[in-house]
XYZ file of C-alpha atoms in Angstrom:
456
model
C -14.266 1.359 -16.582
C -17.508 2.684 -15.855
C -15.741 5.939 -16.828
C -19.074 7.855 -16.468
C -19.336 6.782 -13.029
C -16.398 7.529 -11.682
C -16.293 11.152 -13.058
C -19.182 12.397 -11.667
C -18.187 10.993 -8.046
C -14.828 13.270 -8.707
C -17.098 15.916 -9.576
C -18.830 15.596 -5.923
C -16.255 15.705 -4.527
C -14.262 18.835 -6.134
C -17.620 20.640 -5.609
C -16.326 20.874 -1.743
C -12.787 21.976 -1.994
C -11.713 25.656 -0.335
C -14.359 27.337 -2.350
C -13.647 26.080 -5.693
C -14.987 23.739 -8.307
C -12.606 20.787 -9.322
C -11.795 21.942 -12.048
C -10.812 25.905 -10.340
C -8.552 23.367 -7.608
C -6.939 21.162 -9.930
C -5.350 23.984 -12.192
C -4.148 25.907 -8.737
C -2.527 22.708 -8.302
C -0.007 22.942 -10.405
C 1.090 25.904 -10.141
C 1.777 25.925 -6.368
C 4.423 24.422 -6.998
C 7.106 21.873 -4.258
C 8.214 24.040 -1.566
C 9.355 23.392 1.069
C 6.505 22.778 3.346
C 5.597 20.682 -0.050
C 5.858 17.230 1.821
C 4.637 14.415 1.475
C 4.652 10.502 2.196
C 6.009 7.111 2.403
C 3.420 5.198 4.027
C 5.534 1.410 5.386
C 2.766 -1.061 6.379
C 3.717 -3.884 7.583
C 1.081 -5.685 6.932
C -0.371 -9.541 9.132
C 1.267 -7.429 12.718
C 4.249 -6.809 13.621
C 5.755 -7.629 16.828
C 6.378 -4.846 19.399
C 8.688 -7.613 21.233
C 10.809 -8.222 18.151
C 11.051 -5.005 16.630
C 11.515 -1.498 18.679
C 9.482 -2.567 21.820
C 12.186 -5.102 23.380
C 10.609 -6.625 27.771
C 14.457 -8.259 28.254
C 13.005 -8.233 31.619
C 10.437 -10.323 31.147
C 9.497 -14.117 31.956
C 11.264 -15.764 28.501
C 7.810 -17.014 27.864
C 6.607 -13.395 26.863
C 9.905 -12.086 26.170
C 11.222 -14.317 23.648
C 14.480 -15.885 22.596
C 16.122 -12.466 21.074
C 18.070 -9.615 23.532
C 18.116 -6.221 23.049
C 21.011 -4.024 21.850
C 21.762 -0.634 22.491
C 21.390 1.807 19.007
C 22.729 5.366 18.179
C 20.948 7.031 21.053
C 21.662 6.338 24.052
C 19.460 4.845 26.616
C 17.190 3.422 24.184
C 17.808 -0.934 22.032
C 15.910 -2.999 20.202
C 15.845 -5.474 19.173
C 19.207 -7.627 17.956
C 18.493 -8.619 14.625
C 17.523 -4.953 13.483
C 21.385 -4.200 13.729
C 21.301 -1.303 10.688
C 18.298 0.368 11.789
C 19.996 0.216 15.627
C 22.032 2.555 13.300
C 19.828 4.862 12.341
C 17.883 5.515 15.349
C 19.121 9.006 15.491
C 17.097 9.586 12.067
C 13.650 8.189 14.000
C 10.350 9.165 17.047
C 10.132 5.177 17.990
C 6.076 5.670 19.831
C 5.576 2.719 22.485
C 2.453 3.872 24.096
C 0.179 2.146 20.380
C -3.297 1.328 21.278
C -5.172 0.044 18.919
C -8.848 -1.566 18.876
C -9.806 -4.590 16.721
C -7.485 -7.358 16.012
C -9.196 -8.301 13.178
C -6.735 -8.189 10.022
C -9.309 -6.309 8.378
C -11.539 -4.020 10.667
C -7.648 -3.238 12.050
C -5.886 -2.375 9.139
C -9.178 -0.003 8.099
C -8.394 1.572 11.347
C -4.904 2.262 11.202
C -4.863 3.557 7.247
C -7.847 5.926 7.699
C -7.519 6.815 11.609
C -11.276 5.621 11.592
C -12.435 3.219 13.243
C -14.587 1.543 11.079
C -18.430 0.791 11.302
C -20.640 -2.710 11.193
C -16.662 -3.494 9.876
C -17.213 -1.119 7.138
C -14.778 1.236 5.812
C -16.805 4.365 5.170
C -13.434 7.341 5.874
C -10.401 6.796 2.596
C -7.076 5.716 2.672
C -4.695 8.133 3.803
C -2.911 8.718 0.393
C -6.567 8.463 -1.113
C -7.914 11.627 0.557
C -4.477 13.233 0.640
C -4.936 12.798 -3.548
C -7.925 14.404 -3.398
C -7.242 17.082 -0.989
C -3.918 17.927 -2.798
C -4.469 16.511 -6.469
C -1.190 15.079 -8.940
C 1.892 17.373 -7.940
C 3.609 16.489 -11.484
C 1.579 16.185 -14.822
C 1.773 12.313 -15.091
C 2.447 11.126 -12.007
C 0.078 10.329 -9.877
C 0.040 11.364 -6.364
C -1.019 8.400 -4.649
C 0.609 5.098 -5.023
C 0.213 1.539 -3.738
C 3.078 -1.236 -3.940
C 1.728 -3.036 -4.474
C -1.029 -2.361 -2.728
C -2.161 0.435 -0.964
C -3.020 -1.163 1.111
C -3.724 -5.448 2.067
C -7.584 -6.208 3.938
C -8.736 -2.495 3.515
C -10.463 -1.153 0.837
C -8.434 2.527 0.077
C -10.738 5.884 -1.350
C -14.158 4.704 1.070
C -16.478 8.017 0.385
C -13.950 9.495 -1.920
C -15.377 6.748 -4.519
C -13.059 4.814 -6.675
C -12.320 8.497 -8.311
C -9.576 9.036 -5.680
C -8.758 4.895 -5.954
C -4.563 4.504 -5.885
C -2.745 3.312 -9.151
C -1.040 0.502 -8.049
C 2.349 -1.245 -9.485
C 2.169 -4.753 -8.650
C 4.406 -7.780 -9.788
C 8.199 -7.551 -9.200
C 9.664 -4.215 -9.025
C 11.846 -5.197 -12.429
C 9.382 -6.328 -14.271
C 5.932 -4.323 -13.327
C 2.760 -3.312 -14.187
C 0.716 -0.423 -13.646
C -2.945 -1.270 -12.467
C -5.523 2.098 -11.672
C -8.356 0.137 -9.810
C -8.291 -3.010 -10.937
C -7.975 -2.199 -14.800
C -4.881 -3.186 -16.366
C -4.161 -0.244 -19.144
C -2.225 -2.445 -21.587
C 0.046 0.604 -23.273
C -0.948 -1.459 -26.509
C -4.173 -0.945 -27.015
C -4.163 2.281 -25.566
C -4.953 5.024 -28.937
C -7.715 2.452 -29.513
C -9.842 2.675 -26.054
C -8.423 6.973 -26.192
C -10.672 7.114 -28.670
C -13.362 5.235 -28.929
C -13.244 8.468 -25.052
C -12.884 10.842 -27.243
C -16.207 9.746 -28.632
C -18.252 8.988 -25.808
C -17.125 12.728 -24.412
C -18.958 14.326 -27.799
C -21.685 12.155 -27.279
C -21.807 13.056 -23.400
C -21.790 16.715 -25.178
C -24.344 16.628 -27.325
C -27.440 15.877 -24.375
C -26.610 18.104 -21.446
C -26.723 22.279 -21.407
C -23.966 23.559 -18.995
C -20.428 22.982 -19.702
C -18.952 23.255 -16.706
C -19.315 19.714 -15.681
C -17.443 18.736 -18.381
C -14.148 21.301 -18.078
C -13.739 18.647 -14.780
C -13.965 16.270 -17.595
C -11.464 17.731 -20.038
C -9.254 17.162 -17.010
C -8.931 13.970 -15.728
C -8.878 11.958 -19.563
C -5.772 15.257 -19.683
C -4.774 13.782 -16.640
C -5.387 10.176 -18.044
C -3.088 10.623 -21.193
C -0.485 12.172 -19.322
C -0.138 9.431 -17.236
C -0.009 7.211 -20.506
C 1.896 9.381 -22.448
C 4.531 11.366 -20.239
C 6.943 8.926 -19.654
C 6.941 10.275 -16.111
C 6.144 7.312 -14.516
C 8.657 4.796 -17.170
C 11.261 6.844 -15.989
C 9.766 6.844 -12.462
C 9.590 2.684 -12.316
C 13.034 2.034 -13.580
C 15.150 1.446 -11.311
C 17.601 0.268 -13.633
C 19.323 3.915 -13.662
C 19.873 3.530 -9.798
C 23.785 2.682 -8.914
C 23.370 -1.358 -8.162
C 25.470 -0.655 -4.731
C 21.584 1.165 -3.819
C 19.833 -1.053 -4.845
C 21.350 -4.347 -2.724
C 21.433 -1.546 0.029
C 17.801 -2.061 -0.202
C 18.165 -6.025 -0.417
C 18.056 -7.586 -3.898
C 14.477 -8.708 -3.624
C 10.590 -7.246 -4.538
C 10.538 -6.397 -1.134
C 13.583 -4.147 -1.288
C 12.999 -2.958 -4.417
C 9.420 -2.072 -3.832
C 10.762 0.101 -1.092
C 13.378 1.717 -3.259
C 10.782 2.075 -5.812
C 9.052 4.032 -3.152
C 11.985 7.023 -2.874
C 11.964 6.951 -6.829
C 8.453 7.168 -6.644
C 8.103 10.278 -4.149
C 11.047 11.908 -5.806
C 9.343 12.145 -9.217
C 6.473 13.454 -7.570
C 3.779 11.254 -6.432
C 2.524 12.720 -2.768
C 2.040 9.973 -1.284
C 2.636 6.059 -1.282
C 1.741 2.781 0.177
C 4.535 -0.256 0.668
C 3.225 -3.219 1.742
C 6.055 -4.518 3.577
C 6.214 -7.986 3.842
C 7.842 -10.395 3.382
C 4.974 -14.092 1.920
C 6.575 -17.767 2.410
C 6.814 -19.955 4.702
C 3.036 -20.946 5.924
C 1.607 -18.245 4.772
C 1.035 -18.691 0.914
C 3.388 -18.546 -1.934
C 2.288 -15.242 -3.709
C 3.819 -11.898 -4.554
C 1.558 -9.108 -3.317
C 0.095 -10.053 -0.146
C 3.128 -11.008 2.039
C 2.761 -10.923 6.214
C 3.437 -10.141 8.751
C 1.218 -12.325 10.803
C 3.150 -15.615 12.073
C 1.081 -17.197 14.858
C 3.843 -20.101 13.922
C 7.397 -19.747 14.140
C 7.456 -16.475 14.842
C 11.376 -16.683 15.596
C 12.309 -19.527 12.404
C 9.272 -17.345 10.004
C 10.731 -13.825 10.738
C 14.358 -14.141 10.126
C 14.263 -16.537 6.680
C 11.803 -18.802 5.192
C 14.184 -20.411 2.646
C 13.272 -23.746 4.635
C 11.293 -25.665 6.177
C 12.244 -25.244 9.563
C 12.602 -28.911 11.941
C 9.984 -28.030 13.769
C 7.122 -26.787 10.940
C 3.601 -28.680 11.801
C 3.183 -31.485 9.980
C -0.323 -30.418 7.296
C 1.186 -27.599 6.474
C 2.726 -26.596 3.692
C 5.783 -25.030 3.743
C 6.279 -22.055 0.605
C 9.384 -21.245 0.436
C 11.395 -18.212 -0.088
C 15.238 -17.712 -0.778
C 15.433 -13.583 -0.653
C 15.615 -12.472 3.383
C 12.880 -12.841 6.324
C 10.230 -9.379 7.188
C 12.976 -8.859 9.737
C 16.621 -8.399 8.217
C 14.537 -7.724 4.986
C 13.226 -4.514 7.240
C 16.428 -3.275 8.339
C 17.975 -2.844 5.630
C 15.305 -1.261 3.574
C 14.738 1.421 5.925
C 18.146 2.193 7.403
C 18.427 2.331 3.218
C 15.504 4.959 2.227
C 16.314 6.669 4.897
C 19.878 6.738 4.679
C 19.277 7.592 0.667
C 16.198 10.449 1.950
C 18.714 12.757 3.269
C 21.445 12.195 1.744
C 19.436 13.470 -1.614
C 18.065 15.918 1.164
C 14.867 14.767 0.996
C 14.355 13.340 4.277
C 12.790 16.680 5.594
C 9.845 16.407 3.081
C 9.054 12.684 3.252
C 7.292 11.650 5.967
C 8.294 7.889 6.472
C 5.414 6.250 8.344
C 6.430 2.113 9.544
C 3.686 0.648 11.377
C 1.048 -2.360 11.216
C -2.543 -2.701 12.381
C -2.192 -4.130 15.439
C 0.685 -5.506 17.875
C 0.814 -9.431 18.768
C 0.340 -11.249 22.830
C 2.466 -11.015 25.403
C 3.002 -15.091 25.878
C 4.640 -17.442 22.966
C 1.815 -19.528 22.134
C 2.020 -23.215 22.198
C 2.808 -23.525 18.407
C 6.814 -20.692 18.391
C 4.460 -18.029 17.658
C 2.852 -15.024 19.033
C -0.901 -14.108 18.213
C -2.972 -10.887 16.865
C -3.074 -8.359 19.936
C -4.052 -4.799 19.609
C -3.571 -3.762 23.264
C 0.378 -3.303 22.735
C 2.000 -2.362 19.848
C 4.205 0.105 18.010
C 5.402 2.981 15.778
C 8.401 4.784 13.664
C 8.233 7.694 12.200
C 11.095 10.353 10.421
C 11.367 13.449 8.511
C 9.339 16.251 7.648
C 9.575 17.726 10.809
C 9.473 14.443 13.281
C 11.945 14.835 16.386
C 15.008 12.870 16.357
C 15.835 9.960 17.909
C 13.127 10.049 20.277
C 11.018 7.850 21.795
C 6.735 9.097 23.008
C 5.708 6.628 25.788
C 6.007 3.584 27.602
C 4.359 0.112 27.424
C 4.753 -2.134 31.125
C 7.037 -4.354 32.543
C 6.284 -7.717 30.256
C 3.998 -4.897 27.252
C 1.078 -5.728 27.509
C -0.927 -2.061 27.504
C 0.900 1.392 28.060
C 1.927 1.747 30.943
C 2.266 5.952 29.875
C -1.086 7.603 27.713
C -1.855 5.689 24.602
C -2.036 6.971 20.798
C -4.372 5.349 19.189
C -4.719 4.846 15.466
C -6.652 8.516 15.918
C -3.418 10.234 17.308
C -1.526 8.819 14.461
C -3.516 9.773 11.623
C -3.769 13.008 12.889
C -0.066 13.146 12.731
C 0.251 11.711 9.678
C -2.446 15.134 7.976
C -1.045 17.298 10.811
C 3.071 16.577 9.124
C 1.726 16.897 5.174
C 0.004 20.684 6.580
C -3.839 19.149 6.465
C -5.641 20.305 9.173
C -6.892 17.169 10.498
C -10.282 18.831 12.299
C -11.433 20.681 9.487
C -14.307 19.457 7.527
C -13.505 19.804 3.428
C -15.930 18.366 2.224
C -19.596 19.826 2.482
C -21.612 17.925 0.074
C -20.972 15.113 2.162
C -24.093 14.095 3.959
C -22.475 15.584 7.117
C -19.559 16.810 8.948
C -17.015 15.162 8.239
C -13.528 15.275 9.417
C -10.043 14.830 8.061
C -9.356 12.676 11.775
C -10.599 12.204 15.051
C -7.761 12.409 16.813
C -5.088 14.943 18.593
C -1.172 14.948 17.161
C 1.142 13.344 19.489
C 3.079 15.163 22.261
C 6.536 15.695 21.261
C 6.233 13.758 17.439
C 7.612 17.205 16.488
C 10.480 18.547 16.920
């Protein structure tokens, strides 16, 4: 890891924080404590783009080639219906708001993901603006020593360059692999505990050499602070405790789902409870036609959508020839989301954390209205759904609507820019303020508006 470069970038950022230099900012942050207005966020990124028809915006009156195979079901909110394959969430709709008139701009995985994860459409296919969690990390710093402000499970987020203009100093800490035996990563560097002492000794020698070469001691206060935070992360034991799922009841682990996907959501709750400010979870099962890795699950169902969303344990009889089917014996994306999201909402509420934890569920775009010849739906940025809960979000609300076929918003469209402004607003960050005056041009946090009716 290029320590010196990262820290220089961090110092440049820190100099613009409300007129404070970085050491002053970091010194002030821990004394603020955690107040009722100190909001955290769990961002469930449904990588690949979920179908709005088969989740939270069914269209039972549309022709069969559009409405699909599944029926809507009633929920515990009168007049609100969702897909029948989400029965657990149907009993928790009084805890959430659905935004049905969401509309994106780009149907590519990379550009679409960068757009929704940052709130800015990237220019020339290159992400400049940081993902939400990275910016929150830069503005707020760590809440608790030894717990990073922003974590990704397993990455934050797929298809994106999370830190954008902030640079590597504010990249997420990623926890890859099986949550039962996780591996902590910082950027692309895995931290091996057995080699840590040697690296710390080397770092101390480098710091001493740097101090001899520069007269101004101010920047080294920040150097020392970052070094102390890194050491705290690896030695305090706080992360090890937060990542230890064995402390949870078996019954609770089963409610989330006893597989790597459900356990990642449970770990997300534990990290928030331990003091993390923002946790991004790529919530998508890997399998079927899309490979057998453990990191890059997807909702990208161009083929066999109805079979793949429920289970990928066995290849369906109509699987296209020429493709390899990758089996995964856990539930598919829909039952997995139903289990883990409903458990998360209950768990946060029972622990008194739902009022201080924003939950966001969305992908990079929706899916095409008409089912294609392969039994799937393709990329479609013109319509989609976003689910939000907690942190002052209205309960039991539905914002906006799409037309009869679900092709376009029938009411005012709400864009990724508006979702971004709403997320920052929920987190207590003024979305239109410029926080980084040393950047080449005035750079706002978000470009959209807070969504009407989203907050109670």
